[in-house]
C-alpha positions as semicolon CSV with decimal commas, in nm:
position;residue;x (nm);y (nm);z (nm)
1;M;0,000;0,000;0,000
2;S;0,144;0,332;-0,103
3;D;0,192;0,599;0,161
4;K;0,192;0,876;-0,100
5;P;-0,108;1,108;-0,084
6;A;-0,350;1,084;-0,379
7;Q;-0,296;1,357;-0,637
8;K;-0,593;1,580;-0,699
9;K;-0,705;1,590;-1,068
10;S;-0,691;1,926;-1,235
11;F;-1,008;2,111;-1,329
12;I;-0,945;2,056;-1,699
13;R;-0,900;1,679;-1,658
14;R;-1,212;1,658;-1,440
15;F;-1,409;1,865;-1,694
16;F;-1,312;1,656;-1,997
17;G;-1,346;1,334;-1,795
18;G;-1,701;1,426;-1,700
19;L;-1,777;1,530;-2,057
20;W;-1,648;1,197;-2,186
21;S;-1,860;1,004;-1,932
22;L;-2,164;1,202;-2,041
23;I;-2,097;1,122;-2,407
24;V;-2,051;0,750;-2,331
25;N;-2,370;0,735;-2,127
26;L;-2,563;0,922;-2,394
27;Y;-2,427;0,680;-2,654
28;R;-2,538;0,384;-2,443
29;A;-2,880;0,539;-2,393
30;V;-2,920;0,596;-2,767
31;I;-2,831;0,231;-2,835
32;I;-3,075;0,104;-2,570
33;V;-3,357;0,332;-2,686
34;G;-3,286;0,247;-3,050
35;F;-3,293;-0,123;-2,973
36;C;-3,623;-0,085;-2,785
37;V;-3,770;0,112;-3,075
38;F;-3,651;-0,159;-3,314
39;L;-3,816;-0,430;-3,103
40;Y;-4,135;-0,226;-3,083
41;T;-4,129;-0,173;-3,461
42;L;-4,086;-0,546;-3,509
43;Y;-4,382;-0,610;-3,280
44;M;-4,599;-0,357;-3,460
45;A;-4,499;-0,499;-3,797
46;F;-4,594;-0,853;-3,704
47;T;-4,909;-0,771;-3,506
48;G;-5,041;-0,499;-3,736
49;G;-5,022;-0,224;-3,477
50;P;-5,301;-0,088;-3,258
51;A;-5,659;-0,174;-3,347
52;K;-5,837;0,072;-3,578
53;H;-6,174;0,235;-3,519
54;V;-6,464;0,122;-3,739
55;D;-6,677;0,412;-3,862
56;S;-7,042;0,378;-3,956
57;N;-7,145;0,315;-4,316
58;V;-6,807;0,207;-4,455
59;A;-6,704;-0,049;-4,714
60;L;-6,508;-0,356;-4,610
61;V;-6,218;-0,388;-4,854
62;L;-6,105;-0,745;-4,918
63;W;-5,768;-0,705;-5,090
64;P;-5,581;-1,036;-5,070
65;S;-5,224;-1,046;-5,195
66;G;-4,981;-1,322;-5,281
67;A;-5,096;-1,677;-5,219
68;L;-5,397;-1,781;-5,012
69;V;-5,284;-2,006;-4,725
70;D;-5,430;-2,167;-4,415
71;Q;-5,144;-2,042;-4,200
72;L;-4,865;-1,795;-4,269
73;D;-4,550;-1,996;-4,326
74;S;-4,334;-1,757;-4,527
75;D;-3,998;-1,649;-4,389
76;P;-4,051;-1,398;-4,101
77;G;-3,767;-1,183;-4,230
78;Q;-3,937;-1,160;-4,567
79;R;-4,264;-1,053;-4,405
80;L;-4,082;-0,786;-4,206
81;I;-3,910;-0,646;-4,515
82;E;-4,246;-0,640;-4,694
83;Q;-4,391;-0,438;-4,406
84;F;-4,106;-0,187;-4,403
85;N;-4,103;-0,145;-4,782
86;G;-4,479;-0,110;-4,806
87;E;-4,498;-0,413;-5,034
88;P;-4,809;-0,633;-5,052
89;P;-4,771;-0,945;-4,833
90;S;-4,662;-1,260;-5,014
91;Q;-4,930;-1,461;-4,831
92;T;-5,286;-1,400;-4,713
93;R;-5,463;-1,617;-4,460
94;L;-5,789;-1,749;-4,601
95;A;-5,944;-1,743;-4,253
96;D;-5,880;-1,368;-4,225
97;L;-6,094;-1,308;-4,533
98;T;-6,375;-1,543;-4,430
99;D;-6,374;-1,425;-4,066
100;A;-6,396;-1,062;-4,177
101;L;-6,692;-1,139;-4,402
102;E;-6,865;-1,339;-4,129
103;A;-6,830;-1,057;-3,874
104;A;-6,927;-0,788;-4,125
105;A;-7,244;-0,971;-4,228
106;T;-7,406;-0,879;-3,894
107;D;-7,221;-0,551;-3,838
108;D;-7,442;-0,248;-3,905
109;R;-7,133;-0,033;-3,961
110;I;-7,044;-0,230;-4,277
111;S;-7,285;-0,171;-4,564
112;V;-7,093;-0,312;-4,859
113;A;-6,784;-0,521;-4,936
114;V;-6,530;-0,455;-5,211
115;L;-6,324;-0,740;-5,353
116;K;-6,000;-0,624;-5,517
117;L;-5,801;-0,905;-5,673
118;D;-5,510;-0,755;-5,866
119;N;-5,251;-0,873;-5,608
120;L;-5,379;-1,229;-5,572
121;S;-5,123;-1,464;-5,730
122;G;-5,207;-1,813;-5,606
123;A;-5,504;-2,006;-5,469
124;S;-5,666;-2,346;-5,508
125;M;-6,026;-2,394;-5,612
126;P;-6,132;-2,530;-5,269
127;Q;-5,989;-2,220;-5,103
128;L;-6,179;-1,993;-5,342
129;E;-6,493;-2,199;-5,288
130;E;-6,466;-2,140;-4,912
131;L;-6,419;-1,769;-4,979
132;G;-6,725;-1,786;-5,206
133;A;-6,929;-1,951;-4,930
134;A;-6,841;-1,664;-4,693
135;M;-6,930;-1,414;-4,966
136;K;-7,268;-1,585;-5,010
137;K;-7,346;-1,548;-4,638
138;F;-7,249;-1,181;-4,650
139;R;-7,475;-1,124;-4,950
140;A;-7,760;-1,305;-4,771
141;S;-7,760;-1,020;-4,518
142;N;-7,871;-0,785;-4,799
143;K;-7,524;-0,636;-4,836
144;P;-7,375;-0,630;-5,185
145;I;-7,023;-0,727;-5,286
146;Y;-6,848;-0,532;-5,562
147;A;-6,546;-0,684;-5,737
148;Y;-6,289;-0,479;-5,926
149;G;-5,978;-0,571;-6,120
150;P;-5,763;-0,418;-6,395
151;S;-5,780;-0,764;-6,554
152;Y;-5,869;-1,111;-6,432
153;D;-5,684;-1,435;-6,466
154;Q;-5,853;-1,765;-6,396
155;I;-5,786;-1,746;-6,021
156;G;-5,914;-1,394;-5,969
157;Y;-6,218;-1,434;-6,188
158;F;-6,334;-1,748;-6,007
159;A;-6,363;-1,537;-5,689
160;A;-6,494;-1,224;-5,863
161;A;-6,770;-1,415;-6,041
162;Q;-6,926;-1,493;-5,702
163;A;-6,979;-1,121;-5,628
164;D;-7,297;-0,925;-5,701
165;D;-7,127;-0,677;-5,930
166;V;-6,808;-0,730;-6,135
167;S;-6,612;-0,438;-6,280
168;M;-6,302;-0,430;-6,498
169;D;-6,085;-0,161;-6,651
170;P;-6,167;-0,084;-7,019
171;F;-5,811;-0,191;-7,107
172;G;-5,847;-0,520;-6,922
173;S;-5,924;-0,876;-7,021
174;I;-6,048;-1,201;-6,873
175;M;-5,828;-1,492;-6,966
176;L;-5,985;-1,833;-6,910
177;E;-5,751;-2,112;-7,015
178;G;-5,873;-2,438;-6,867
179;L;-5,679;-2,650;-6,620
180;A;-5,346;-2,815;-6,685
181;S;-5,088;-3,040;-6,524
182;Y;-4,745;-3,009;-6,686
183;Q;-4,399;-3,079;-6,550
184;N;-4,040;-3,123;-6,661
185;Y;-3,894;-3,466;-6,747
186;F;-3,525;-3,535;-6,691
187;K;-3,437;-3,875;-6,843
188;D;-3,225;-3,750;-7,133
189;G;-3,054;-3,496;-6,914
190;L;-2,975;-3,756;-6,648
191;D;-2,849;-3,995;-6,917
192;K;-2,613;-3,728;-7,051
193;L;-2,482;-3,668;-6,702
194;G;-2,457;-4,041;-6,640
195;V;-2,668;-4,019;-6,323
196;T;-2,868;-4,332;-6,245
197;I;-3,192;-4,287;-6,052
198;N;-3,292;-4,619;-5,898
199;V;-3,670;-4,615;-5,864
200;F;-3,882;-4,852;-5,654
201;R;-4,262;-4,827;-5,660
202;V;-4,595;-5,006;-5,644
203;G;-4,875;-4,925;-5,887
204;E;-4,893;-4,811;-6,243
205;Y;-5,031;-4,470;-6,143
206;K;-4,749;-4,357;-5,911
207;S;-4,634;-4,106;-6,171
208;A;-4,431;-3,886;-5,935
209;V;-4,122;-4,085;-6,035
210;E;-4,184;-4,059;-6,411
211;P;-3,972;-3,742;-6,456
212;F;-3,667;-3,952;-6,367
213;L;-3,757;-4,242;-6,597
214;R;-3,914;-4,082;-6,905
215;N;-3,911;-3,778;-7,130
216;D;-4,290;-3,753;-7,137
217;M;-4,601;-3,839;-6,940
218;S;-4,713;-4,202;-6,960
219;E;-5,051;-4,290;-7,109
220;D;-5,168;-4,424;-6,770
221;A;-5,080;-4,094;-6,603
222;K;-5,244;-3,892;-6,882
223;A;-5,565;-4,093;-6,852
224;A;-5,581;-4,051;-6,474
225;N;-5,488;-3,682;-6,484
226;K;-5,740;-3,608;-6,756
227;E;-6,017;-3,752;-6,540
228;W;-5,953;-3,550;-6,225
229;L;-5,867;-3,235;-6,422
230;G;-6,200;-3,273;-6,602
231;D;-6,384;-3,294;-6,269
232;L;-6,214;-2,977;-6,144
233;W;-6,283;-2,788;-6,467
234;K;-6,650;-2,886;-6,453
235;S;-6,666;-2,759;-6,096
236;Y;-6,508;-2,432;-6,212
237;D;-6,762;-2,398;-6,492
238;D;-7,057;-2,483;-6,264
239;T;-6,958;-2,214;-6,014
240;V;-6,900;-1,942;-6,274
241;S;-7,207;-2,030;-6,480
242;T;-7,437;-2,040;-6,177
243;S;-7,299;-1,721;-6,024
244;R;-7,318;-1,524;-6,350
245;K;-7,646;-1,686;-6,462
246;L;-7,490;-1,834;-6,776
247;D;-7,569;-2,160;-6,952
248;A;-7,381;-2,466;-6,827
249;G;-7,066;-2,541;-7,025
250;F;-7,002;-2,172;-7,079
251;A;-6,633;-2,190;-6,984
252;D;-6,557;-2,447;-7,254
253;R;-6,739;-2,243;-7,516
254;Y;-6,567;-1,921;-7,410
255;V;-6,220;-2,076;-7,433
256;A;-6,292;-2,254;-7,763
257;S;-6,423;-1,940;-7,935
258;F;-6,194;-1,687;-7,768
259;A;-5,965;-1,627;-8,067
260;K;-6,258;-1,595;-8,308
261;E;-6,464;-1,370;-8,080
262;L;-6,165;-1,153;-7,994
263;S;-6,106;-1,094;-8,364
264;A;-6,473;-1,008;-8,409
265;H;-6,436;-0,750;-8,128
266;N;-6,132;-0,597;-8,302
267;G;-5,904;-0,720;-8,023
268;D;-6,105;-0,550;-7,749
269;A;-6,096;-0,821;-7,479
270;A;-6,279;-0,601;-7,229
271;K;-6,577;-0,548;-7,460
272;L;-6,580;-0,921;-7,532
273;A;-6,601;-0,998;-7,158
274;L;-6,886;-0,747;-7,120
275;D;-7,082;-0,887;-7,411
276;A;-7,028;-1,241;-7,283
277;G;-7,182;-1,151;-6,949
278;L;-6,864;-1,200;-6,745
279;V;-6,859;-0,843;-6,611
280;N;-7,122;-0,581;-6,533
281;H;-6,917;-0,266;-6,591
282;L;-6,611;-0,148;-6,781
283;E;-6,475;0,145;-6,581
284;T;-6,155;0,296;-6,452
285;L;-6,061;0,263;-6,086
286;A;-6,155;0,629;-6,033
287;E;-6,499;0,567;-6,182
288;F;-6,541;0,256;-5,969
289;R;-6,446;0,445;-5,654
290;K;-6,694;0,717;-5,735
291;R;-6,974;0,464;-5,787
292;V;-6,905;0,293;-5,451
293;A;-6,878;0,636;-5,284
294;E;-7,237;0,702;-5,389
295;K;-7,333;0,425;-5,146
296;V;-7,098;0,485;-4,851
297;G;-6,978;0,840;-4,904
298;E;-6,643;0,987;-4,999
299;D;-6,331;0,999;-4,784
300;E;-6,206;1,354;-4,829
301;D;-5,854;1,268;-4,715
302;S;-5,796;0,990;-4,968
303;G;-6,039;1,096;-5,240
304;S;-6,177;0,742;-5,248
305;F;-6,486;0,588;-5,090
306;R;-6,508;0,547;-4,710
307;Q;-6,353;0,212;-4,631
308;I;-6,165;-0,014;-4,392
309;H;-5,915;-0,282;-4,490
310;F;-6,006;-0,633;-4,375
311;H;-5,691;-0,659;-4,158
312;D;-5,778;-0,339;-3,974
313;Y;-6,140;-0,449;-3,943
314;L;-6,044;-0,786;-3,791
315;S;-5,812;-0,614;-3,546
316;A;-6,094;-0,386;-3,433
317;V;-6,346;-0,669;-3,407
318;H;-6,111;-0,887;-3,203
319;R;-6,042;-0,600;-2,964
320;E;-6,415;-0,540;-2,920
321;K;-6,476;-0,909;-2,850
322;R;-6,206;-0,916;-2,585
323;Q;-6,370;-0,619;-2,416
324;H;-6,724;-0,756;-2,416
325;E;-6,696;-1,134;-2,405
326;A;-6,546;-1,383;-2,164
327;H;-6,397;-1,680;-2,348
328;G;-6,226;-1,847;-2,054
329;D;-6,503;-2,101;-2,004
330;K;-6,526;-2,201;-2,371
331;S;-6,379;-2,522;-2,504
332;E;-6,147;-2,510;-2,801
333;V;-6,150;-2,693;-3,132
334;A;-5,785;-2,675;-3,230
335;M;-5,701;-2,616;-3,595
336;I;-5,367;-2,769;-3,694
337;A;-5,248;-2,715;-4,051
338;V;-5,050;-2,968;-4,254
339;Q;-4,945;-2,729;-4,529
340;G;-4,682;-2,791;-4,795
341;E;-4,447;-3,081;-4,853
342;I;-4,427;-3,321;-4,557
343;V;-4,065;-3,353;-4,446
344;D;-3,867;-3,512;-4,165
345;G;-3,784;-3,300;-3,863
346;I;-3,905;-2,947;-3,798
347;G;-3,922;-2,835;-4,160
348;Q;-3,857;-2,494;-4,314
349;A;-4,092;-2,220;-4,429
350;G;-4,356;-2,367;-4,661
351;Q;-4,308;-2,723;-4,532
352;A;-4,492;-2,946;-4,285
353;G;-4,233;-3,097;-4,053
354;G;-4,322;-3,435;-3,907
355;D;-4,177;-3,338;-3,569
356;S;-4,349;-2,998;-3,568
357;I;-4,696;-3,128;-3,653
358;S;-4,677;-3,427;-3,420
359;D;-4,569;-3,192;-3,138
360;L;-4,871;-2,972;-3,203
361;L;-5,099;-3,274;-3,198
362;D;-4,946;-3,381;-2,866
363;Q;-4,993;-3,030;-2,725
364;A;-5,359;-3,043;-2,823
365;R;-5,390;-3,388;-2,663
366;R;-5,248;-3,264;-2,333
367;D;-5,435;-2,932;-2,333
368;D;-5,747;-2,961;-2,114
369;H;-5,910;-2,672;-2,300
370;V;-5,897;-2,859;-2,632
371;A;-6,200;-3,081;-2,689
372;A;-6,139;-3,174;-3,053
373;V;-5,902;-3,113;-3,343
374;V;-5,948;-3,014;-3,707
375;L;-5,652;-3,124;-3,918
376;R;-5,643;-2,890;-4,215
377;V;-5,453;-3,068;-4,493
378;D;-5,318;-2,891;-4,800
379;S;-5,024;-3,111;-4,896
380;P;-4,908;-3,334;-5,181
381;G;-4,727;-3,552;-4,927
382;G;-4,358;-3,627;-4,898
383;S;-4,168;-3,833;-4,643
384;V;-4,333;-4,159;-4,537
385;W;-4,173;-4,142;-4,192
386;A;-4,291;-3,786;-4,129
387;S;-4,642;-3,874;-4,251
388;E;-4,650;-4,173;-4,016
389;Q;-4,547;-3,954;-3,723
390;I;-4,845;-3,727;-3,789
391;R;-5,081;-4,024;-3,831
392;R;-4,972;-4,162;-3,495
393;G;-5,041;-3,825;-3,334
394;V;-5,395;-3,839;-3,473
395;Q;-5,439;-4,192;-3,338
396;Q;-5,317;-4,089;-2,993
397;L;-5,564;-3,801;-2,980
398;R;-5,851;-4,031;-3,064
399;A;-5,729;-4,289;-2,812
400;D;-5,748;-4,018;-2,544
401;G;-6,107;-3,942;-2,638
402;K;-6,052;-3,630;-2,850
403;P;-6,208;-3,655;-3,198
404;V;-6,008;-3,553;-3,504
405;V;-6,179;-3,432;-3,822
406;V;-5,983;-3,368;-4,142
407;S;-6,059;-3,072;-4,366
408;M;-5,896;-3,122;-4,705
409;S;-5,812;-2,807;-4,898
410;G;-5,662;-2,786;-5,248
411;V;-5,463;-3,109;-5,238
412;A;-5,447;-3,388;-4,980
413;A;-5,284;-3,671;-5,170
414;S;-5,021;-3,939;-5,104
415;G;-4,870;-3,841;-4,768
416;G;-5,149;-3,586;-4,741
417;Y;-5,394;-3,876;-4,742
418;W;-5,169;-4,084;-4,515
419;V;-5,202;-3,827;-4,234
420;S;-5,580;-3,815;-4,287
421;M;-5,675;-4,182;-4,295
422;A;-5,688;-4,241;-3,918
423;S;-5,927;-3,951;-3,844
424;D;-6,291;-3,974;-3,736
425;R;-6,426;-3,800;-4,044
426;I;-6,290;-3,648;-4,363
427;F;-6,435;-3,339;-4,533
428;A;-6,323;-3,229;-4,879
429;H;-6,443;-3,025;-5,175
430;E;-6,546;-3,173;-5,505
431;S;-6,243;-2,994;-5,649
432;T;-5,999;-3,128;-5,389
433;I;-5,718;-3,341;-5,531
434;T;-5,677;-3,650;-5,317
435;G;-5,595;-4,021;-5,324
436;S;-5,260;-4,108;-5,484
437;I;-5,236;-4,386;-5,228
438;G;-4,896;-4,539;-5,279
439;I;-4,528;-4,501;-5,199
440;F;-4,203;-4,512;-5,391
441;G;-3,830;-4,506;-5,333
442;L;-3,553;-4,307;-5,502
443;I;-3,181;-4,369;-5,470
444;P;-2,949;-4,182;-5,709
445;T;-2,604;-4,316;-5,795
446;I;-2,330;-4,109;-5,959
447;D;-2,060;-4,368;-6,027
448;K;-2,074;-4,311;-6,406
449;P;-2,025;-3,933;-6,396
450;L;-1,733;-3,980;-6,158
451;E;-1,574;-4,233;-6,394
452;K;-1,593;-3,976;-6,675
453;L;-1,394;-3,744;-6,452
454;G;-1,139;-4,016;-6,383
455;I;-1,263;-4,073;-6,027
456;H;-1,307;-4,437;-5,922
457;T;-1,441;-4,597;-5,607
458;D;-1,295;-4,916;-5,461
459;G;-1,241;-5,076;-5,124
460;I;-1,357;-5,363;-4,908
461;G;-1,624;-5,427;-4,646
462;T;-1,695;-5,692;-4,385
463;T;-2,028;-5,790;-4,547
464;P;-2,187;-5,761;-4,894
465;L;-2,399;-5,469;-4,766
466;A;-2,113;-5,271;-4,617
467;G;-2,084;-4,960;-4,834
468;A;-2,353;-5,089;-5,068
469;F;-2,568;-4,776;-5,036
470;R;-2,297;-4,528;-5,132
471;M;-2,399;-4,288;-5,409
472;D;-2,067;-4,341;-5,586
473;R;-2,130;-4,715;-5,631
474;P;-2,399;-4,887;-5,843
475;L;-2,670;-5,067;-5,647
476;S;-2,637;-5,444;-5,634
477;D;-2,929;-5,677;-5,704
478;D;-2,951;-5,760;-5,334
479;V;-2,978;-5,392;-5,240
480;K;-3,247;-5,335;-5,501
481;A;-3,441;-5,635;-5,368
482;I;-3,412;-5,505;-5,011
483;V;-3,543;-5,159;-5,102
484;Q;-3,826;-5,298;-5,316
485;S;-3,933;-5,527;-5,030
486;Q;-3,950;-5,227;-4,798
487;I;-4,153;-5,033;-5,053
488;D;-4,394;-5,328;-5,093
489;H;-4,428;-5,351;-4,715
490;G;-4,489;-4,977;-4,686
491;Y;-4,756;-4,991;-4,953
492;R;-4,933;-5,273;-4,768
493;Q;-4,924;-5,068;-4,449
494;F;-5,074;-4,775;-4,639
495;I;-5,367;-4,963;-4,793
496;E;-5,433;-5,158;-4,471
497;G;-5,441;-4,827;-4,282
498;V;-5,686;-4,684;-4,535
499;A;-5,899;-4,998;-4,514
500;A;-5,912;-4,980;-4,133
501;G;-5,978;-4,607;-4,121
502;R;-6,236;-4,601;-4,399
503;K;-6,391;-4,939;-4,313
504;L;-6,321;-5,080;-4,659
505;D;-6,195;-5,415;-4,779
506;V;-5,818;-5,421;-4,834
507;K;-5,861;-5,564;-5,183
508;K;-6,102;-5,283;-5,270
509;V;-5,856;-5,022;-5,143
510;D;-5,578;-5,176;-5,352
511;E;-5,797;-5,140;-5,662
512;L;-5,857;-4,768;-5,609
513;A;-5,505;-4,702;-5,476
514;R;-5,185;-4,792;-5,666
515;G;-5,092;-4,425;-5,677
516;R;-5,398;-4,306;-5,870
517;V;-5,514;-3,949;-5,816
518;W;-5,884;-3,875;-5,764
519;S;-6,091;-3,559;-5,747
520;G;-6,296;-3,503;-5,433
521;H;-6,604;-3,569;-5,644
522;D;-6,491;-3,926;-5,720
523;A;-6,329;-3,977;-5,379
524;K;-6,667;-3,949;-5,205
525;D;-6,820;-4,212;-5,432
526;L;-6,522;-4,439;-5,360
527;G;-6,548;-4,393;-4,983
528;L;-6,216;-4,210;-4,946
529;I;-6,389;-3,908;-4,791
530;D;-6,711;-3,873;-4,592
531;E;-6,868;-3,541;-4,685
532;F;-6,829;-3,231;-4,899
533;G;-6,752;-2,918;-4,703
534;G;-6,484;-2,679;-4,588
535;M;-6,327;-2,568;-4,263
536;E;-6,655;-2,447;-4,113
537;Q;-6,831;-2,778;-4,168
538;A;-6,533;-2,975;-4,039
539;A;-6,510;-2,764;-3,723
540;D;-6,884;-2,805;-3,657
541;A;-6,854;-3,181;-3,699
542;A;-6,554;-3,198;-3,463
543;A;-6,742;-2,999;-3,199
544;K;-7,047;-3,226;-3,225
545;L;-6,831;-3,537;-3,196
546;A;-6,688;-3,385;-2,877
547;G;-7,039;-3,328;-2,743
548;L;-7,025;-2,948;-2,771
549;T;-7,318;-2,730;-2,872
550;D;-7,321;-2,389;-3,041
551;G;-7,179;-2,117;-2,819
552;Q;-6,976;-2,362;-2,610
553;W;-6,665;-2,363;-2,826
554;R;-6,438;-2,158;-3,049
555;L;-6,197;-2,253;-3,327
556;E;-5,839;-2,190;-3,218
557;P;-5,540;-2,212;-3,455
558;F;-5,249;-2,411;-3,310
559;E;-4,911;-2,305;-3,448
560;N;-4,551;-2,360;-3,347
561;A;-4,444;-2,004;-3,431
562;P;-4,330;-1,824;-3,116
563;S;-4,475;-1,485;-3,031
564;G;-4,335;-1,166;-2,887
565;P;-4,067;-0,920;-3,003
566;L;-3,766;-1,126;-2,893
567;S;-3,897;-1,438;-3,059
568;M;-3,967;-1,247;-3,378
569;L;-3,616;-1,101;-3,367
570;T;-3,476;-1,453;-3,340
571;Q;-3,690;-1,562;-3,634
572;F;-3,576;-1,266;-3,842
573;F;-3,203;-1,305;-3,786
574;G;-3,206;-1,682;-3,744
575;S;-3,387;-1,762;-4,067
576;A;-3,188;-1,915;-4,348
577;Q;-3,266;-2,030;-4,697
578;I;-3,090;-2,210;-4,977
579;N;-3,082;-2,038;-5,315
580;V;-2,913;-2,080;-5,649
581;N;-2,767;-1,730;-5,678
582;W;-2,415;-1,874;-5,665
583;L;-2,455;-1,969;-6,029
584;P;-2,263;-1,736;-6,263
585;G;-2,468;-1,472;-6,441
586;G;-2,485;-1,394;-6,810
587;V;-2,573;-1,699;-7,014
588;N;-2,660;-1,891;-6,698
589;S;-2,922;-1,642;-6,578
590;K;-3,194;-1,843;-6,751
591;L;-3,067;-2,155;-6,577
592;Q;-3,097;-1,976;-6,245
593;Q;-3,458;-1,889;-6,316
594;W;-3,538;-2,241;-6,433
595;L;-3,388;-2,399;-6,123
596;K;-3,601;-2,170;-5,908
597;Q;-3,919;-2,308;-6,062
598;G;-4,137;-2,549;-5,868
599;D;-4,088;-2,853;-6,094
600;V;-3,715;-2,868;-6,035
601;N;-3,731;-2,780;-5,667
602;Q;-3,989;-3,051;-5,605
603;A;-3,792;-3,308;-5,800
604;L;-3,466;-3,232;-5,619
605;S;-3,641;-3,235;-5,281
606;L;-3,716;-3,603;-5,332
607;L;-3,346;-3,682;-5,301
608;T;-3,314;-3,562;-4,941
609;D;-3,483;-3,834;-4,736
610;R;-3,239;-4,072;-4,569
611;R;-3,487;-4,359;-4,588
612;A;-3,546;-4,300;-4,960
613;M;-3,918;-4,374;-4,908
614;Y;-4,176;-4,120;-5,022
615;S;-4,548;-4,083;-5,056
616;M;-4,580;-3,779;-5,276
617;C;-4,791;-3,657;-5,565
618;F;-4,699;-3,400;-5,831
619;C;-5,065;-3,340;-5,900
620;E;-5,153;-2,975;-5,846
621;A;-5,362;-2,824;-6,122
622;T;-5,230;-2,499;-6,270
623;L;-5,514;-2,246;-6,245
624;S;-5,318;-1,972;-6,416
625;S;-5,013;-1,963;-6,641
626;S;-4,868;-1,685;-6,429
627;A;-4,948;-1,837;-6,091
628;P;-4,658;-1,980;-5,888
629;R;-4,667;-2,348;-5,815
């Protein structure tokens, strides 16, 4: 210890020392406040901000954007960037549209609804049919729905046709094309690369593997696809014809004569649509706004009609319900979505992870507030193991006395049917794509391409199977026999599960299975589904099976996504995605775009399962040439 007295700091040193401390503390405060503001901004972006006030005599604006989905599964970072940039969301929850219409039907403050469809890029027919059902209930309350679009593709017009009044810009057009199912085929390309795709399957209709074996669609696949596509197109025509009071078969006639009629109208597609009875008015957006303003009044600030966006309206309605109703004593019917390709593990954005979905099912099983579950399926299938995990979760729920009802959306085929077969009841639409009961295996080997590069594989193992599954070695006959036996066994498990769940003879199931795709219309006749209906009908059925009456329950979405600012921050910075931007530009830019398309992504995704066993269907109908798949 020093015995020297402490030196007193000079005034100048004390002054600048204090000034520096002040600067440091101010800097820290700015960082802390900035971080808090950032977290609050994140929270506002994801929750939509404070609830808006609903004025009297306003129009409810239904302006969906991106793809219609049952739950938002896009990358959280992408959604945040969309919010900050003022871009339309890449996804819209179907339930937000239908819930807004349901609430507005009995809300005296809402006198009209406006359907604006220029940002809608993707939707299945069953989803649009459920939206149409909600529109019908709204119209039944003596409130009109006006639809407006600069132009309409097949997706947008299917929804618009179910409105009271359809308007289009004088420069617009309505392009009906029919339904199609096209995909890429890789056999020649794989042969040139020397890649061997070892395929194992059961059933002549399991066409998901055909892109690896052929350069075109087989006649069996064409025959099956033509049948279910025809059913969906008829359903499309029936809805449009009935809604617009046109003769049945109108859609076919419109498409067949489009070139001739367009020429007769001097290329004026808008006038053609008006004369054909597809629209009521040809008018600019300003003229449309003025016409709606005659009913609800003009908003002086915006120069448009008085309105409220459906997101803002839902926020206000939910706030009002929380203030006036007590829900604590109500039972819940949990809605769990199986959306996208079914994969092992947790899954990424746009996928249904076997672990994630089975965990949700287990949460619902252990939750005393949950009386029943609706499994909403919109999936072409995928991993057999992941599908089986979900099926077991359904079985466990039923074993514990909680009924499970499946609501099939656009597609519930292959693995999408696997997860459904053990439920109490299955609801689907006539236009739902389902069936495709079958499994297959894929194991690629690249020994030939490596040989071309002068790379050879050799070694020794303790048994004939040691190293036999390496991708750089050709598969032996024994390995092929082993895999095929497993595929045969898996197929038997599939059809026996369907037979038990649907109370059908196994032989009968085998006849209608073998990978064949069916429309919901045919699936009901075959016993693969119980009833036609959407989410509302499925939820009502689940509640009744649980012994609940009206007013005793509410539908509650169950999702794994965490909530709160910190969780959202983790999602934003922790998200990751694989892309193909590493490819060189220039002449390869077209290759980049091609690889980003759904056909290739789906095909390559089949090579990721360690068990090499899949129950998947490439069977989504293309509603619009411009719609993403």
